Coordinates of C-alpha atoms and ligand atoms in Angstrom, one line a residue:
M1 CA 92.7 73.1 101.7
E2 CA 90.9 76.5 102.1
Y3 CA 92.7 79.5 100.7
I4 CA 91.8 82.6 102.7
L5 CA 92.9 86.2 102.1
D6 CA 94.9 87.9 104.9
T7 CA 94.1 91.4 103.9
A8 CA 91.5 94.2 104.2
N9 CA 92.4 95.7 100.8
I10 CA 89.1 96.0 99.0
R11 CA 90.6 96.2 95.5
Y12 CA 92.6 93.0 96.1
I13 CA 89.7 91.1 97.7
K14 CA 87.4 92.0 94.7
D15 CA 90.0 90.9 92.2
A16 CA 91.0 87.7 94.0
T17 CA 87.4 86.5 94.8
E18 CA 86.5 87.0 91.1
Y19 CA 89.4 84.9 89.9
F20 CA 90.3 82.4 92.5
P21 CA 88.6 79.8 94.8
I22 CA 88.8 81.9 97.9
A23 CA 87.3 80.6 101.2
G24 CA 87.1 83.8 103.2
V25 CA 89.0 86.8 104.6
T26 CA 91.0 87.2 107.8
T27 CA 91.9 90.5 109.3
N28 CA 93.8 91.7 112.4
P29 CA 94.3 95.2 113.9
T30 CA 97.5 95.7 111.9
I31 CA 95.8 94.7 108.6
I32 CA 92.8 97.0 109.3
A33 CA 95.0 99.9 110.3
K34 CA 97.0 99.6 107.1
E35 CA 93.9 100.5 105.1
N36 CA 93.3 103.6 107.3
K37 CA 89.6 103.7 106.7
N38 CA 86.4 103.9 108.7
F39 CA 86.3 100.4 110.4
F40 CA 82.6 99.9 110.2
K41 CA 82.4 100.9 106.5
L42 CA 85.5 98.8 105.7
I43 CA 84.1 95.6 107.2
R44 CA 80.7 96.2 105.5
E45 CA 82.5 96.7 102.2
I46 CA 84.5 93.5 102.6
R47 CA 81.3 91.6 103.4
M48 CA 79.6 93.1 100.3
V49 CA 82.5 92.0 98.1
I50 CA 82.8 88.4 99.4
G51 CA 79.1 87.8 99.8
K52 CA 77.1 86.5 102.8
E53 CA 78.4 82.9 102.7
L54 CA 82.1 83.3 103.0
P55 CA 83.6 83.4 106.5
L56 CA 85.0 86.7 107.6
H57 CA 87.4 86.5 110.5
I58 CA 87.7 89.8 112.5
Q59 CA 90.0 90.2 115.4
T60 CA 89.1 91.7 118.8
I61 CA 91.4 94.3 120.4
S62 CA 90.4 94.1 124.0
V63 CA 92.6 92.4 126.6
R64 CA 90.1 91.3 129.3
A65 CA 88.0 88.3 128.7
E66 CA 84.6 90.0 129.3
E67 CA 85.5 92.9 127.0
I68 CA 86.7 90.5 124.3
V69 CA 83.3 88.7 124.6
E70 CA 81.4 92.1 124.4
E71 CA 83.5 93.0 121.3
G72 CA 82.7 89.7 119.7
K73 CA 79.0 90.0 120.4
S74 CA 78.9 93.5 118.9
L75 CA 80.7 92.4 115.8
L76 CA 77.9 89.8 115.2
E77 CA 75.2 92.4 116.0
K78 CA 76.7 95.1 113.7
F79 CA 77.6 92.8 110.9
D80 CA 76.3 89.3 110.6
K81 CA 76.4 85.8 112.1
N82 CA 78.9 84.5 109.6
I83 CA 81.7 86.4 111.4
Y84 CA 84.4 84.4 113.1
V85 CA 85.6 86.3 116.2
K86 CA 89.4 86.2 116.2
V87 CA 90.8 86.0 119.7
P88 CA 94.5 85.9 120.5
V89 CA 95.4 82.9 122.8
T90 CA 96.3 84.7 126.0
K91 CA 95.0 83.6 129.4
E92 CA 92.1 86.1 129.1
G93 CA 91.7 85.1 125.4
I94 CA 91.2 81.5 126.4
K95 CA 88.5 82.4 128.9
A96 CA 86.8 84.6 126.2
I97 CA 86.9 81.6 123.8
K98 CA 85.1 79.4 126.3
I99 CA 82.4 82.1 126.9
L100 CA 81.9 82.9 123.2
K101 CA 81.5 79.2 122.4
S102 CA 79.0 78.8 125.2
K103 CA 77.0 81.4 123.3
N104 CA 77.4 79.5 120.0
I105 CA 79.6 82.2 118.5
K106 CA 82.2 81.1 115.9
V107 CA 85.8 81.6 117.1
T108 CA 89.2 81.6 115.4
A109 CA 92.0 81.4 118.0
T110 CA 94.9 83.4 116.8
A111 CA 98.5 84.4 117.5
I112 CA 99.5 80.8 118.2
F113 CA 103.2 80.0 118.6
T114 CA 103.1 76.5 120.2
S115 CA 101.1 73.3 119.7
Q116 CA 100.0 73.4 123.4
Q117 CA 98.4 76.8 122.8
A118 CA 96.5 75.3 119.9
L119 CA 95.4 72.3 121.9
I120 CA 94.1 74.4 124.8
A121 CA 92.3 76.7 122.3
A122 CA 90.7 73.7 120.7
K123 CA 89.6 72.3 124.0
A124 CA 88.1 75.7 124.8
G125 CA 86.0 75.2 121.7
A126 CA 87.8 77.2 118.9
D127 CA 86.6 76.5 115.4
Y128 CA 89.9 77.4 113.9
V129 CA 93.4 77.8 115.4
A130 CA 95.9 80.1 113.6
P131 CA 99.6 79.2 114.1
Y132 CA 101.9 81.9 112.9
V133 CA 104.4 80.0 110.7
N134 CA 106.8 82.7 109.7
R135 CA 106.9 84.4 113.1
I136 CA 107.7 81.0 114.6
D137 CA 110.5 80.5 112.0
N138 CA 111.9 83.9 113.0
L139 CA 112.2 82.8 116.6
S140 CA 114.7 80.1 115.4
S141 CA 112.0 77.5 115.8
D142 CA 110.2 75.6 113.1
G143 CA 106.7 76.9 112.1
C144 CA 106.0 74.0 109.8
N145 CA 106.9 71.4 112.5
T146 CA 104.6 73.2 115.0
V147 CA 101.8 73.1 112.4
G148 CA 102.5 69.3 111.9
N149 CA 102.3 68.7 115.7
I150 CA 99.0 70.6 115.9
I151 CA 97.4 68.6 113.0
R152 CA 98.6 65.4 114.5
Q153 CA 97.3 66.1 118.0
F154 CA 93.9 67.2 116.6
K155 CA 93.7 63.9 114.7
N156 CA 94.8 61.8 117.7
Y157 CA 92.2 63.4 120.0
G158 CA 89.5 63.6 117.4
F159 CA 89.1 67.4 117.4
K160 CA 87.0 69.0 114.7
T161 CA 88.9 72.3 115.1
K162 CA 90.5 73.3 111.8
V163 CA 94.1 74.4 111.5
L164 CA 94.3 77.8 109.7
A165 CA 98.0 78.4 109.2
A166 CA 99.0 82.1 109.0
S167 CA 101.9 84.4 108.8
F168 CA 103.7 83.3 105.6
K169 CA 106.5 85.1 103.8
N170 CA 106.9 82.7 100.9
A171 CA 105.2 80.1 98.8
Q172 CA 107.4 77.2 100.0
Q173 CA 106.1 77.7 103.6
I174 CA 102.6 77.2 102.2
Q175 CA 103.6 74.1 100.3
N176 CA 105.2 72.7 103.4
V177 CA 102.0 73.0 105.4
A178 CA 100.0 71.7 102.5
N179 CA 102.2 68.6 102.5
L180 CA 101.1 68.1 106.1
G181 CA 97.4 68.2 105.2
I182 CA 96.6 71.7 106.5
H183 CA 92.9 72.6 106.6
A184 CA 93.3 76.2 105.6
V185 CA 95.9 78.9 105.0
T186 CA 95.5 82.6 105.1
V187 CA 97.8 84.4 102.7
T188 CA 98.7 88.1 102.0
P189 CA 98.2 89.4 98.4
E190 CA 102.0 89.5 97.9
V191 CA 102.4 85.8 98.7
F192 CA 99.2 84.7 97.0
E193 CA 100.4 86.0 93.7
K194 CA 103.4 83.7 94.0
L195 CA 101.3 80.6 94.5
Y196 CA 99.8 80.5 91.0
S197 CA 101.9 82.6 88.6
H198 CA 104.8 81.0 86.7
P199 CA 106.8 82.4 83.8
S200 CA 107.0 79.0 82.2
T201 CA 103.3 78.7 82.1
D202 CA 103.0 82.2 80.4
F203 CA 105.8 81.2 78.0
S204 CA 104.0 77.9 77.1
V205 CA 100.7 79.7 76.5
E206 CA 102.5 82.2 74.2
Q207 CA 104.0 79.3 72.2
F208 CA 100.6 77.5 71.9
I209 CA 99.1 80.7 70.5
K210 CA 101.9 81.2 68.0
D211 CA 101.7 77.6 66.7
W212 CA 97.9 77.8 66.4
K213 CA 98.1 81.0 64.4
K214 CA 100.5 79.5 61.9
V215 CA 97.8 77.2 60.7
Y216 CA 94.5 78.8 61.8
G217 CA 95.3 82.5 61.8
D218 CA 93.0 84.5 64.1
K219 CA 90.2 81.8 64.0
K220 CA 88.9 80.8 67.4
I221 CA 87.8 77.2 68.1
K222 CA 84.1 78.2 68.0
N223 CA 84.6 79.4 64.4
I224 CA 86.0 76.0 63.1
I225 CA 83.7 73.5 64.8
Ligands
LIG1 O1 96.8 86.4 110.1 C1 97.9 86.6 111.0 C2 99.0 87.2 110.2 O2 98.4 88.3 109.6 C3 100.3 87.5 110.9 O3 101.1 87.6 109.8 O4 102.9 88.5 108.4 O5 102.2 89.8 110.4 O6 103.4 87.7 110.7 P1 102.5 88.4 109.8

């Protein structure tokens, strides 16, 4: 499963990519606007921090298909070829996905609320589809169940499109989609911190150090072997 960061916060991206096995960064207009910085510089900075190899998913803001395609092309020209153009799955968005894929441009279909939206986006050629788990839950529906259906239908029909689950508010939602064999999750800094930190782990480590010191004092392993 790929862990992707759903943020444009440079400080967090720097820290997380240094410490964790991160597989890329996703942004959307809300995430970008939150940083309130020069867009061009911000994307360049994210790319510098994560390096050339990691996928960077950047969302278009246009509504008409032709304009979405133009935006996507200019993202690749201004930045690099390892950009995934994020396109919301509207009618115009689906047309844009078809055109972008005919030009061999990588696409992440986003703002997905139903398994049929995901299937149509995959048929249009999307490399990733991003169902919004928590937003689906908030519509009194079941985000995890929708993700399960998407994974199943991609398997049944032999699609290579990856499912990139998004919009999480807690660690359990992520565990639930992991249990289904999700390909990738994109996670905010707030939720990512909850995935790995556990007070019992910290407590255990403290106890190990105390016990060691009782016998070996401040000696490190390298000093006694
Ligand atoms: O990547 C999509 C995601 O950012 C939407 O999440 O938390 O705004 O529902 P949220």
